[in-house]
Short mmCIF file of C-alpha atoms in Angstrom, two decimals:
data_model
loop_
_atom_site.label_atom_id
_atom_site.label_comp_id
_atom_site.label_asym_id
_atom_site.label_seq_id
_atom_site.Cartn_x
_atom_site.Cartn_y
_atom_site.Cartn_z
CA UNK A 1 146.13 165.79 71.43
CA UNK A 2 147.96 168.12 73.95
CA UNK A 3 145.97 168.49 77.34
CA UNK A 4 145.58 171.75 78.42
CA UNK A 5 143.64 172.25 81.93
CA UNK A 6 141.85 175.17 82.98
CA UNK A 7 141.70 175.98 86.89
CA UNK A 8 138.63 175.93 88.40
CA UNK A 9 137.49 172.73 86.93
CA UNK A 10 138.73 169.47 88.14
CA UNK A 11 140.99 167.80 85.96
CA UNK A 12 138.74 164.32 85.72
CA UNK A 13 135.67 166.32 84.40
CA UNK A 14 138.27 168.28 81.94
CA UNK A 15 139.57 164.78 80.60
CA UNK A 16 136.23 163.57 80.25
CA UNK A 17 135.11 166.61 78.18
CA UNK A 18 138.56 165.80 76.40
CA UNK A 19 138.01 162.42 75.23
CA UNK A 20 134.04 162.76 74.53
CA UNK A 21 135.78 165.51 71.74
CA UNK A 22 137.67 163.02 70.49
CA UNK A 23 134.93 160.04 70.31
CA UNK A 24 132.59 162.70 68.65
CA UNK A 25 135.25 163.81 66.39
CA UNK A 26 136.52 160.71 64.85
CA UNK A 27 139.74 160.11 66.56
CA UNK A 28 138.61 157.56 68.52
CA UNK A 29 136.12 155.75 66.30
CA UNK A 30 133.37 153.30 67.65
CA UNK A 31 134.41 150.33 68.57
CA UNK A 32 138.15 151.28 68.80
CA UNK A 33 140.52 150.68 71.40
CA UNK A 34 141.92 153.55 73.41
CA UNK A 35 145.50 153.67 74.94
CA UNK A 36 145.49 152.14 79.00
CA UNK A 37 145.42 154.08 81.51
CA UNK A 38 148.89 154.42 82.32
CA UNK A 39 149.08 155.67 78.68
CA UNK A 40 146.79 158.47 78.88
CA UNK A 41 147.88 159.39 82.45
CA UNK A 42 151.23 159.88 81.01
CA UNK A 43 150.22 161.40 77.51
CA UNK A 44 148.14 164.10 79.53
CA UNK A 45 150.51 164.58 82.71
CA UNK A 46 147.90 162.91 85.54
CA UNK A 47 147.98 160.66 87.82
CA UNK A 48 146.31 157.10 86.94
CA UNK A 49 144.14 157.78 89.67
CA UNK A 50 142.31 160.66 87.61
CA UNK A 51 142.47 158.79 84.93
CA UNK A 52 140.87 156.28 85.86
CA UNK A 53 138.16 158.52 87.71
CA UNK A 54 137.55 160.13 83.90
CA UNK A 55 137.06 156.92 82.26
CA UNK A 56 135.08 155.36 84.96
CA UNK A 57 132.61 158.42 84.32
CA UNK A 58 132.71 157.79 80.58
CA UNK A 59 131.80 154.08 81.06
CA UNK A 60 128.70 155.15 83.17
CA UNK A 61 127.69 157.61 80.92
CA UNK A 62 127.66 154.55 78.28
CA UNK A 63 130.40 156.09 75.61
CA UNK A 64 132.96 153.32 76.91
CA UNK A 65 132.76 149.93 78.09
CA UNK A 66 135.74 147.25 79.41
CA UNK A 67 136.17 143.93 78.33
CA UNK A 68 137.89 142.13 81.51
CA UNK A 69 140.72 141.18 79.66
CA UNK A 70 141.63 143.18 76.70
CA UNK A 71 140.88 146.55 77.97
CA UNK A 72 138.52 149.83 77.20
CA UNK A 73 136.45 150.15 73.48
CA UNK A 74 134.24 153.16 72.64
CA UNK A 75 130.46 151.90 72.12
CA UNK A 76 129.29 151.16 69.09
CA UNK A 77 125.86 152.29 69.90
CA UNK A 78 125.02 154.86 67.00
CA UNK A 79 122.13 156.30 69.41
CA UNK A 80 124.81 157.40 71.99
CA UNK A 81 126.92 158.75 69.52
CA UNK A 82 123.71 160.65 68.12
CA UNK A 83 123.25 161.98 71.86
CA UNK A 84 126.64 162.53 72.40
CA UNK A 85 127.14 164.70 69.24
CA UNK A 86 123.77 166.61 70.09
CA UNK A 87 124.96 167.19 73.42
CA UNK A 88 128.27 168.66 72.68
CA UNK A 89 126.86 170.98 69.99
CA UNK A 90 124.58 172.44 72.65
CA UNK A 91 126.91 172.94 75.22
CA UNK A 92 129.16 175.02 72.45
CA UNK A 93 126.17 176.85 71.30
CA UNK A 94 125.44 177.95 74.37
CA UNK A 95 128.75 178.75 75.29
CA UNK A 96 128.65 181.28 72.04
CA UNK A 97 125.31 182.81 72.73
CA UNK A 98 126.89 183.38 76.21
CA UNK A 99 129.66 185.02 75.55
CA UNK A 100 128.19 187.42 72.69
CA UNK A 101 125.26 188.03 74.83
CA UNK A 102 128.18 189.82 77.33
CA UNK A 103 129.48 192.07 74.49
CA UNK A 104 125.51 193.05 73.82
CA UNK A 105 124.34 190.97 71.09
CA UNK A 106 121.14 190.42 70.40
CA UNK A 107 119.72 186.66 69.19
CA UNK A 108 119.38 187.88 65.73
CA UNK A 109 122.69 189.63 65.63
CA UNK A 110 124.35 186.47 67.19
CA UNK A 111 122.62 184.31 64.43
CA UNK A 112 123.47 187.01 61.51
CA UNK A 113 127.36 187.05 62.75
CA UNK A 114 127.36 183.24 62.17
CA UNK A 115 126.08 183.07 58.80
CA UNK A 116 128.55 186.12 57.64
CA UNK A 117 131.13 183.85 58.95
CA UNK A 118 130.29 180.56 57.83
CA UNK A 119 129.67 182.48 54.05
CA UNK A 120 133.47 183.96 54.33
CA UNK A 121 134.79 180.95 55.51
CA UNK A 122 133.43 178.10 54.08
CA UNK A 123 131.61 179.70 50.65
CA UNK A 124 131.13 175.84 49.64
CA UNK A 125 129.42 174.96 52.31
CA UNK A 126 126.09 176.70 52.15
#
């Protein structure tokens, strides 16, 4: 995944929004290992210090946890995957309503824009 950060936001909250997309997502499955540190500091162009910051976050929030001597897993705990998932789809659905709000939406327009677009582009998946 290339790491793109936005100013304004501090780089450790960024990363963890980064890697909570990839837990959710798949690409770090439960129960997996993910890369050291060192490794992510260098695959994302930070210092270990953030790093470490961001995944000391995640393991409060419960999506990782350490094992002393083998390193970080992501939880196998399908309820905070659940929350996780729920979580992340609200913050994009309000992100949407926010910005379509701007150009003068309405709710209902918002909602009928969706369902145009999910019918041209993804007809199977009504």
């Amino acid at each position: 995944m290339a790491w793109e950060f936005k100013n304004g936001v501090p780089i450790y909250l960024q990363i963890v929004d980064g890697i909570k997309i990839r837990i959710a997502g798949g690409e770090l499955p439960p129960g997996s290992k993910i890369p050291s540190v060192r490794d992510l500091a260098a695959e994302a162009g930070v210092n270990p210090n953030t790093m470490q910051r961001a995944l000391t976050q995640l393991e409060q929030e419960g999506l990782l946890h350490a094992q002393r001597t083998s390193g970080r897993y992501v939880t196998e705990d399908e309820q905070k995957m659940k929350e996780l998932r729920r979580s992340l789809s609200e913050k994009y659905v309000e992100e949407l309503f926010t910005q379509l709000s701007r150009l003068g939406m309405t709710r209902e327009e918002i909602i009928a824009e969706v369902s145009n677009w999910k019918a041209e582009k993804n007809p199977q998946q009504q």
